[in-house]
Amino acid sequence: MEKVVILGTGPAGLTAAIYLARANMNPVVIEGAEPGGQLSLTTEVENFPGFIDGVMGPELIDNMRKQAEKFGAVFKNGWVTDVDVSKRPFTLEVSGIGQLQTQALIISTGASAKMLNIPGEKENVGRGVSTCATCDGFFFRGKKVVIVGGGDSAMEEANFLSKFASEVEIVHRRDELRASKIMQDRAKENEKITWNLNKTPVEVVSEDNKVKGLVVKDNQTGKEELVETDGLFIAIGHNPNTEFLKGKLKTDDVGYIDVVPGTTETNVLGVFACGDVQDNKYRQAITAAGTGCMAALDVERYLEGNAAQDWSISLGGRADK
Ligand code: NAP
């Protein structure tokens, strides 16, 4: 049986792994379906403290992982398909690994890109539709691309894509952007970026198995038009990765895990949550790392407090706080 298993390898899970490995807790880290999480799909991170000239997201993640390994964290390749947190020890079904049992569990499975859910979108993923500019931008060298979204992600991806594409058109459903001022300004100063505001995406059109354009509806006139493009990048936010926990832990309506305010404790004693999977407000690499640290400290205290317990005893839910 493991002392503690960490699910996910974004900044939250990796920070928890660093702290727990340094505390000789021998954490086992399950990498998840998208190792490294969103940071591994991003480009330059300019606001993570300690990097005066910024740092590339994948490099930051790689360094955190090496730091955790240096202190003895064990990484396992796979993802959890089912959990039983109704009795101790907790049981996890992990693809490619089998069953694991653990005294404490940290859930840091992050969040995944939202889709528009319009006709033509899903079937054209990989044929011109993408949710990851870093992964797929290179394929659009010298071509036109469209980005949907008005938040920081859309601005960041537009700037990144402008290094490859001949033109980057931002389609947003309102005439006001949600992005922070600094990110908006940077996109507005970029000559390759054009704007198509107050438009709702209606359908992705393809020809010969390749994206040809995006049909958008003008929110004022109701008129539809085809915006021709070679590539369509969706940057409209994320959903928490908690499908496998449905009905087992308390979440909000969207699926973000509920934690006791100021802690990483979930409604099940011994199960902790950190990072974007429990945060629909801040969603930053540094806040994820911060809550990862909190989860590690919460686990340490929890395991110390339960050191003398017989782990085969079923304790049910957490006592109310
Ligand atoms: P976000 O802030 O939630 O923005 C999502 C955008 O997509 C909004 O403009 C929204 O429109 C639009 N949208 C949502 N659903 C849509 C739909 N079905 N159809 C059309 N448009 C839709 O998400 P985000 O940009 O991914 O940012 C998430 C968090 O990460 C934020 O806290 C952000 O600050 C942070 N972030 C920071 C950086 C950075 O600092 N370098 C980079 C990326 C992200 P409305 O505006 O109309 O709602």
Tab-separated table of C-alpha atoms and ligand atoms in Angstrom:
chain	number	residue	atom	x	y	z
A	1	MET	CA	0.000	0.000	0.000
A	2	GLU	CA	1.211	3.522	-0.805
A	3	LYS	CA	1.323	6.332	1.731
A	4	VAL	CA	0.178	8.930	-0.773
A	5	VAL	CA	-0.746	8.905	-4.447
A	6	ILE	CA	-0.867	12.109	-6.488
A	7	LEU	CA	-3.038	12.215	-9.608
A	8	GLY	CA	-1.757	14.605	-12.279
A	9	THR	CA	1.537	16.220	-13.219
A	10	GLY	CA	0.762	19.903	-13.671
A	11	PRO	CA	2.334	22.508	-11.354
A	12	ALA	CA	-0.038	21.523	-8.509
A	13	GLY	CA	0.734	17.795	-8.556
A	14	LEU	CA	4.456	18.324	-9.114
A	15	THR	CA	4.767	20.850	-6.282
A	16	ALA	CA	2.946	18.433	-3.968
A	17	ALA	CA	5.348	15.705	-5.142
A	18	ILE	CA	8.426	17.865	-4.392
A	19	TYR	CA	7.228	18.673	-0.878
A	20	LEU	CA	6.123	15.111	-0.035
A	21	ALA	CA	9.268	13.534	-1.476
A	22	ARG	CA	11.418	15.922	0.596
A	23	ALA	CA	9.379	14.899	3.648
A	24	ASN	CA	10.210	11.200	2.984
A	25	MET	CA	6.586	10.358	2.223
A	26	ASN	CA	7.526	8.407	-0.964
A	27	PRO	CA	4.768	9.887	-3.155
A	28	VAL	CA	3.630	7.929	-6.200
A	29	VAL	CA	2.618	10.248	-9.022
A	30	ILE	CA	0.247	9.104	-11.774
A	31	GLU	CA	1.092	11.124	-14.859
A	32	GLY	CA	-2.389	11.377	-16.352
A	33	ALA	CA	-3.624	11.575	-19.930
A	34	GLU	CA	-1.893	14.918	-20.575
A	35	PRO	CA	1.443	14.761	-18.693
A	36	GLY	CA	2.490	18.210	-17.550
A	37	GLY	CA	-1.023	19.565	-17.936
A	38	GLN	CA	-1.705	22.914	-19.555
A	39	LEU	CA	1.799	24.287	-18.958
A	40	SER	CA	3.224	21.637	-21.247
A	41	LEU	CA	0.989	23.027	-24.009
A	42	THR	CA	1.867	26.655	-23.486
A	43	THR	CA	4.708	28.810	-24.734
A	44	GLU	CA	6.474	31.442	-22.701
A	45	VAL	CA	5.404	31.969	-19.092
A	46	GLU	CA	6.277	35.501	-18.068
A	47	ASN	CA	4.604	35.736	-14.691
A	48	PHE	CA	5.994	32.775	-12.764
A	49	PRO	CA	8.111	34.400	-10.046
A	50	GLY	CA	11.858	33.867	-10.269
A	51	PHE	CA	12.251	33.995	-14.060
A	52	ILE	CA	13.206	37.539	-15.023
A	53	ASP	CA	13.147	36.773	-18.752
A	54	GLY	CA	10.268	34.296	-18.589
A	55	VAL	CA	10.458	30.534	-18.990
A	56	MET	CA	8.963	28.125	-21.517
A	57	GLY	CA	6.015	26.183	-20.010
A	58	PRO	CA	7.366	22.702	-20.937
A	59	GLU	CA	10.781	23.591	-19.486
A	60	LEU	CA	9.214	24.780	-16.215
A	61	ILE	CA	7.247	21.513	-15.932
A	62	ASP	CA	10.277	19.411	-16.832
A	63	ASN	CA	12.338	21.115	-14.116
A	64	MET	CA	9.607	20.602	-11.493
A	65	ARG	CA	9.415	16.922	-12.401
A	66	LYS	CA	13.197	16.458	-12.185
A	67	GLN	CA	13.188	18.264	-8.832
A	68	ALA	CA	10.512	15.859	-7.512
A	69	GLU	CA	12.408	12.831	-8.866
A	70	LYS	CA	15.625	14.069	-7.274
A	71	PHE	CA	13.963	13.795	-3.863
A	72	GLY	CA	12.521	10.340	-4.566
A	73	ALA	CA	9.033	10.818	-6.062
A	74	VAL	CA	8.068	7.830	-8.227
A	75	PHE	CA	6.282	8.582	-11.524
A	76	LYS	CA	3.963	6.061	-13.144
A	77	ASN	CA	2.592	6.306	-16.642
A	78	GLY	CA	-1.185	5.904	-16.747
A	79	TRP	CA	-4.440	7.518	-15.767
A	80	VAL	CA	-7.097	6.702	-13.228
A	81	THR	CA	-10.309	5.222	-14.561
A	82	ASP	CA	-12.047	4.621	-11.222
A	83	VAL	CA	-11.616	5.401	-7.527
A	84	ASP	CA	-13.161	4.041	-4.370
A	85	VAL	CA	-12.888	6.600	-1.581
A	86	SER	CA	-15.751	5.127	0.451
A	87	LYS	CA	-13.379	3.005	2.568
A	88	ARG	CA	-9.762	2.944	3.708
A	89	PRO	CA	-7.330	2.432	2.214
A	90	PHE	CA	-8.532	4.186	-0.938
A	91	THR	CA	-8.466	2.073	-4.105
A	92	LEU	CA	-7.539	3.349	-7.554
A	93	GLU	CA	-7.909	1.592	-10.906
A	94	VAL	CA	-5.101	2.870	-13.103
A	95	SER	CA	-4.933	2.158	-16.834
A	96	GLY	CA	-1.893	0.104	-17.769
A	97	ILE	CA	-0.930	-0.359	-14.097
A	98	GLY	CA	-3.884	-2.025	-12.393
A	99	GLN	CA	-5.053	-1.503	-8.841
A	100	LEU	CA	-3.299	0.763	-6.328
A	101	GLN	CA	-4.142	1.268	-2.671
A	102	THR	CA	-3.214	4.365	-0.764
A	103	GLN	CA	-3.603	5.950	2.659
A	104	ALA	CA	-3.922	9.485	1.288
A	105	LEU	CA	-4.886	10.802	-2.139
A	106	ILE	CA	-4.152	14.129	-3.828
A	107	ILE	CA	-6.243	14.994	-6.850
A	108	SER	CA	-4.550	17.475	-9.166
A	109	THR	CA	-5.983	16.388	-12.494
A	110	GLY	CA	-6.411	19.947	-13.763
A	111	ALA	CA	-8.804	21.072	-16.449
A	112	SER	CA	-9.162	20.441	-20.209
A	113	ALA	CA	-10.002	22.658	-23.131
A	114	LYS	CA	-13.689	23.434	-23.748
A	115	MET	CA	-15.099	22.873	-27.224
A	116	LEU	CA	-17.698	24.969	-29.041
A	117	ASN	CA	-19.918	21.930	-29.705
A	118	ILE	CA	-20.986	23.118	-33.134
A	119	PRO	CA	-21.416	21.030	-36.297
A	120	GLY	CA	-18.153	20.186	-38.077
A	121	GLU	CA	-15.957	20.858	-35.025
A	122	LYS	CA	-15.207	17.427	-33.531
A	123	GLU	CA	-14.801	15.605	-36.844
A	124	ASN	CA	-12.210	18.158	-37.959
A	125	VAL	CA	-9.971	17.961	-34.892
A	126	GLY	CA	-6.548	17.200	-36.363
A	127	ARG	CA	-7.733	18.355	-39.802
A	128	GLY	CA	-7.478	22.031	-39.053
A	129	VAL	CA	-9.344	22.309	-35.731
A	130	SER	CA	-7.076	22.513	-32.685
A	131	THR	CA	-7.164	23.510	-29.005
A	132	CYS	CA	-3.393	23.841	-28.745
A	133	ALA	CA	-1.526	26.546	-30.630
A	134	THR	CA	1.819	25.393	-29.236
A	135	CYS	CA	1.270	21.865	-30.508
A	136	ASP	CA	-0.175	22.683	-33.924
A	137	GLY	CA	0.913	26.238	-34.798
A	138	PHE	CA	3.847	25.025	-36.850
A	139	PHE	CA	1.498	23.350	-39.360
A	140	PHE	CA	0.069	26.738	-40.328
A	141	ARG	CA	3.267	28.423	-41.466
A	142	GLY	CA	2.346	31.080	-44.043
A	143	LYS	CA	-1.394	30.278	-43.752
A	144	LYS	CA	-4.402	32.069	-42.280
A	145	VAL	CA	-5.811	30.929	-38.939
A	146	VAL	CA	-8.851	31.884	-36.865
A	147	ILE	CA	-8.940	31.860	-33.071
A	148	VAL	CA	-12.209	31.753	-31.139
A	149	GLY	CA	-12.238	33.390	-27.712
A	150	GLY	CA	-11.740	36.718	-25.970
A	151	GLY	CA	-9.744	35.733	-22.871
A	152	ASP	CA	-6.043	35.644	-22.042
A	153	SER	CA	-5.643	32.243	-23.692
A	154	ALA	CA	-6.998	33.526	-27.006
A	155	MET	CA	-4.698	36.599	-26.893
A	156	GLU	CA	-1.674	34.500	-25.973
A	157	GLU	CA	-2.358	31.935	-28.686
A	158	ALA	CA	-2.989	34.665	-31.275
A	159	ASN	CA	0.392	36.207	-30.537
A	160	PHE	CA	2.079	32.838	-30.659
A	161	LEU	CA	0.408	31.863	-33.943
A	162	SER	CA	1.363	35.179	-35.532
A	163	LYS	CA	4.954	33.882	-35.551
A	164	PHE	CA	3.907	31.215	-38.072
A	165	ALA	CA	0.667	32.283	-39.760
A	166	SER	CA	0.254	34.954	-42.434
A	167	GLU	CA	-2.883	36.274	-40.670
A	168	VAL	CA	-4.569	35.557	-37.342
A	169	GLU	CA	-8.224	36.518	-37.042
A	170	ILE	CA	-9.786	36.604	-33.591
A	171	VAL	CA	-13.490	35.766	-33.487
A	172	HIS	CA	-15.201	36.713	-30.230
A	173	ARG	CA	-18.872	36.587	-29.271
A	174	ARG	CA	-18.945	40.039	-27.657
A	175	ASP	CA	-17.489	43.415	-28.624
A	176	GLU	CA	-15.604	43.565	-25.331
A	177	LEU	CA	-12.690	41.273	-24.535
A	178	ARG	CA	-12.345	39.357	-21.288
A	179	ALA	CA	-8.542	39.286	-21.470
A	180	SER	CA	-6.323	41.330	-19.143
A	181	LYS	CA	-5.272	44.751	-20.458
A	182	ILE	CA	-1.636	43.820	-20.987
A	183	MET	CA	-2.588	40.771	-23.081
A	184	GLN	CA	-5.169	42.760	-25.074
A	185	ASP	CA	-2.661	45.536	-25.771
A	186	ARG	CA	-0.055	43.081	-26.968
A	187	ALA	CA	-2.538	41.499	-29.396
A	188	LYS	CA	-3.809	44.895	-30.583
A	189	GLU	CA	-0.263	46.034	-31.344
A	190	ASN	CA	0.380	42.916	-33.433
A	191	GLU	CA	-0.101	43.813	-37.113
A	192	LYS	CA	-0.834	40.254	-38.141
A	193	ILE	CA	-3.870	40.045	-35.852
A	194	THR	CA	-7.304	41.104	-37.123
A	195	TRP	CA	-10.579	41.268	-35.180
A	196	ASN	CA	-14.048	39.902	-35.847
A	197	LEU	CA	-16.108	40.842	-32.793
A	198	ASN	CA	-19.711	40.249	-31.751
A	199	LYS	CA	-19.873	37.038	-33.777
A	200	THR	CA	-21.115	33.631	-32.642
A	201	PRO	CA	-19.493	30.552	-34.230
A	202	VAL	CA	-22.154	28.445	-35.935
A	203	GLU	CA	-20.447	25.725	-38.001
A	204	VAL	CA	-17.036	24.518	-39.102
A	205	VAL	CA	-16.948	23.955	-42.845
A	206	SER	CA	-14.488	21.542	-44.444
A	207	GLU	CA	-13.550	20.411	-47.933
A	208	ASP	CA	-11.451	17.381	-48.921
A	209	ASN	CA	-11.006	16.485	-45.217
A	210	LYS	CA	-9.524	19.901	-44.378
A	211	VAL	CA	-11.005	22.916	-42.654
A	212	LYS	CA	-12.158	25.544	-45.134
A	213	GLY	CA	-13.786	28.065	-42.827
A	214	LEU	CA	-15.962	28.990	-39.873
A	215	VAL	CA	-19.531	30.160	-40.296
A	216	VAL	CA	-20.270	32.944	-37.821
A	217	LYS	CA	-23.479	34.794	-36.978
A	218	ASP	CA	-23.457	38.565	-36.475
A	219	ASN	CA	-25.042	39.062	-33.062
A	220	GLN	CA	-26.564	42.421	-34.073
A	221	THR	CA	-27.930	41.691	-37.545
A	222	GLY	CA	-28.331	37.898	-37.263
A	223	LYS	CA	-26.613	37.578	-40.638
A	224	GLU	CA	-24.311	34.599	-41.210
A	225	GLU	CA	-21.006	34.711	-43.102
A	226	LEU	CA	-18.232	32.240	-43.890
A	227	VAL	CA	-14.848	33.284	-42.522
A	228	GLU	CA	-12.367	31.396	-44.669
A	229	THR	CA	-9.406	29.885	-42.844
A	230	ASP	CA	-6.898	27.045	-42.993
A	231	GLY	CA	-6.850	26.498	-39.253
A	232	LEU	CA	-9.303	26.998	-36.391
A	233	PHE	CA	-8.023	27.311	-32.830
A	234	ILE	CA	-10.534	27.073	-29.989
A	235	ALA	CA	-9.462	29.033	-26.890
A	236	ILE	CA	-12.658	29.399	-24.853
A	237	GLY	CA	-11.637	28.095	-21.458
A	238	HIS	CA	-11.520	24.750	-19.700
A	239	ASN	CA	-13.535	22.106	-17.839
A	240	PRO	CA	-12.227	20.393	-14.670
A	241	ASN	CA	-11.064	16.784	-15.173
A	242	THR	CA	-13.334	15.156	-12.610
A	243	GLU	CA	-15.470	12.781	-14.717
A	244	PHE	CA	-13.948	9.749	-12.960
A	245	LEU	CA	-14.984	11.203	-9.567
A	246	LYS	CA	-18.652	11.734	-10.357
A	247	GLY	CA	-20.777	11.029	-7.287
A	248	LYS	CA	-17.712	10.185	-5.166
A	249	LEU	CA	-16.580	13.628	-4.057
A	250	LYS	CA	-18.462	16.869	-3.563
A	251	THR	CA	-18.100	19.214	-6.551
A	252	ASP	CA	-19.880	22.320	-7.811
A	253	ASP	CA	-22.328	22.155	-10.734
A	254	VAL	CA	-19.537	22.401	-13.306
A	255	GLY	CA	-17.448	19.664	-11.635
A	256	TYR	CA	-14.830	21.711	-9.728
A	257	ILE	CA	-14.013	19.867	-6.484
A	258	ASP	CA	-15.269	21.547	-3.305
A	259	VAL	CA	-12.554	22.099	-0.719
A	260	VAL	CA	-12.815	23.408	2.814
A	261	PRO	CA	-11.924	27.129	2.418
A	262	GLY	CA	-8.271	27.844	3.194
A	263	THR	CA	-7.305	24.144	2.918
A	264	THR	CA	-7.117	21.438	0.246
A	265	GLU	CA	-9.404	19.067	2.186
A	266	THR	CA	-12.316	17.591	0.251
A	267	ASN	CA	-15.468	16.198	1.840
A	268	VAL	CA	-13.693	12.832	2.246
A	269	LEU	CA	-11.109	12.660	5.025
A	270	GLY	CA	-7.720	11.799	3.507
A	271	VAL	CA	-8.571	13.013	-0.005
A	272	PHE	CA	-7.127	16.385	-0.979
A	273	ALA	CA	-7.498	18.521	-4.121
A	274	CYS	CA	-5.221	21.203	-5.535
A	275	GLY	CA	-4.689	23.200	-8.719
A	276	ASP	CA	-7.217	23.928	-11.453
A	277	VAL	CA	-9.382	20.921	-10.585
A	278	GLN	CA	-10.633	22.882	-7.536
A	279	ASP	CA	-10.060	26.444	-8.760
A	280	ASN	CA	-12.441	28.164	-11.157
A	281	LYS	CA	-11.277	31.613	-10.147
A	282	TYR	CA	-7.498	32.133	-10.285
A	283	ARG	CA	-6.317	29.266	-12.546
A	284	GLN	CA	-2.679	30.351	-12.652
A	285	ALA	CA	0.439	28.182	-12.640
A	286	ILE	CA	1.624	29.902	-9.473
A	287	THR	CA	-1.691	29.456	-7.632
A	288	ALA	CA	-1.763	25.807	-8.715
A	289	ALA	CA	1.766	25.357	-7.368
A	290	GLY	CA	0.750	27.140	-4.151
A	291	THR	CA	-2.210	24.850	-3.548
A	292	GLY	CA	0.021	21.862	-4.423
A	293	CYS	CA	2.275	22.895	-1.550
A	294	MET	CA	-0.775	23.246	0.722
A	295	ALA	CA	-1.991	19.749	-0.246
A	296	ALA	CA	1.396	18.243	0.607
A	297	LEU	CA	1.390	19.902	4.037
A	298	ASP	CA	-2.242	18.856	4.615
A	299	VAL	CA	-1.332	15.238	3.719
A	300	GLU	CA	1.685	15.265	6.045
A	301	ARG	CA	-0.437	16.451	8.970
A	302	TYR	CA	-3.171	13.990	8.100
A	303	LEU	CA	-0.804	11.001	7.926
A	304	GLU	CA	0.992	12.013	11.109
A	305	GLY	CA	-2.342	12.328	12.909
A	306	ASN	CA	-3.374	8.902	11.686
A	307	ALA	CA	-0.036	7.140	12.094
A	308	ALA	CA	-1.312	4.725	14.701
A	309	GLN	CA	-4.522	3.841	12.862
A	310	ASP	CA	-5.355	0.522	11.320
A	311	TRP	CA	-5.771	1.445	7.640
A	312	SER	CA	-8.118	-1.409	6.938
A	313	ILE	CA	-10.827	0.201	9.081
A	314	SER	CA	-13.502	1.914	7.042
A	315	LEU	CA	-14.023	5.432	8.351
A	316	GLY	CA	-16.586	6.771	5.894
A	317	GLY	CA	-16.857	10.504	5.240
A	318	ARG	CA	-14.937	13.343	6.819
A	319	ALA	CA	-16.276	14.683	10.103
A	320	ASP	CA	-17.926	18.047	9.590
A	321	LYS	CA	-15.701	21.055	10.126
B	1	NAP	P1	-11.616	32.638	-19.955
B	1	NAP	O1	-10.949	33.747	-19.269
B	1	NAP	O2	-12.738	31.920	-19.295
B	1	NAP	O3	-12.122	33.176	-21.376
B	1	NAP	C1	-12.860	32.366	-22.236
B	1	NAP	C2	-13.282	33.184	-23.441
B	1	NAP	O4	-13.961	32.332	-24.364
B	1	NAP	C3	-14.222	34.316	-23.071
B	1	NAP	O5	-13.900	35.455	-23.812
B	1	NAP	C4	-15.583	33.754	-23.445
B	1	NAP	O6	-16.476	34.733	-23.908
B	1	NAP	C5	-15.266	32.856	-24.613
B	1	NAP	N1	-16.201	31.717	-24.695
B	1	NAP	C6	-16.512	30.835	-23.706
B	1	NAP	N2	-17.401	29.918	-24.152
B	1	NAP	C7	-17.664	30.247	-25.451
B	1	NAP	C8	-18.483	29.685	-26.430
B	1	NAP	N3	-19.223	28.580	-26.231
B	1	NAP	N4	-18.510	30.272	-27.651
B	1	NAP	C9	-17.769	31.378	-27.901
B	1	NAP	N5	-16.950	31.956	-27.004
B	1	NAP	C10	-16.892	31.386	-25.779
B	1	NAP	O7	-10.587	31.446	-20.349
B	1	NAP	P2	-9.028	31.594	-20.723
B	1	NAP	O8	-8.789	32.647	-21.709
B	1	NAP	O9	-8.667	30.187	-21.085
B	1	NAP	O10	-8.332	31.991	-19.352
B	1	NAP	C11	-8.546	31.182	-18.186
B	1	NAP	C12	-7.694	31.712	-17.013
B	1	NAP	O11	-6.321	31.505	-17.309
B	1	NAP	C13	-7.886	33.202	-16.772
B	1	NAP	O12	-7.836	33.418	-15.391
B	1	NAP	C14	-6.680	33.818	-17.449
B	1	NAP	O13	-6.295	35.047	-16.862
B	1	NAP	C15	-5.625	32.739	-17.232
B	1	NAP	N6	-4.589	32.799	-18.295
B	1	NAP	C16	-3.508	33.600	-18.055
B	1	NAP	C17	-2.510	33.695	-19.024
B	1	NAP	C18	-1.321	34.556	-18.728
B	1	NAP	O14	-1.372	35.351	-17.807
B	1	NAP	N7	-0.228	34.426	-19.451
B	1	NAP	C19	-2.628	33.028	-20.239
B	1	NAP	C20	-3.761	32.250	-20.460
B	1	NAP	C21	-4.744	32.142	-19.486
B	1	NAP	P3	-17.094	35.822	-22.883
B	1	NAP	O15	-15.997	36.779	-22.628
B	1	NAP	O16	-18.226	36.393	-23.668
B	1	NAP	O17	-17.530	35.041	-21.694
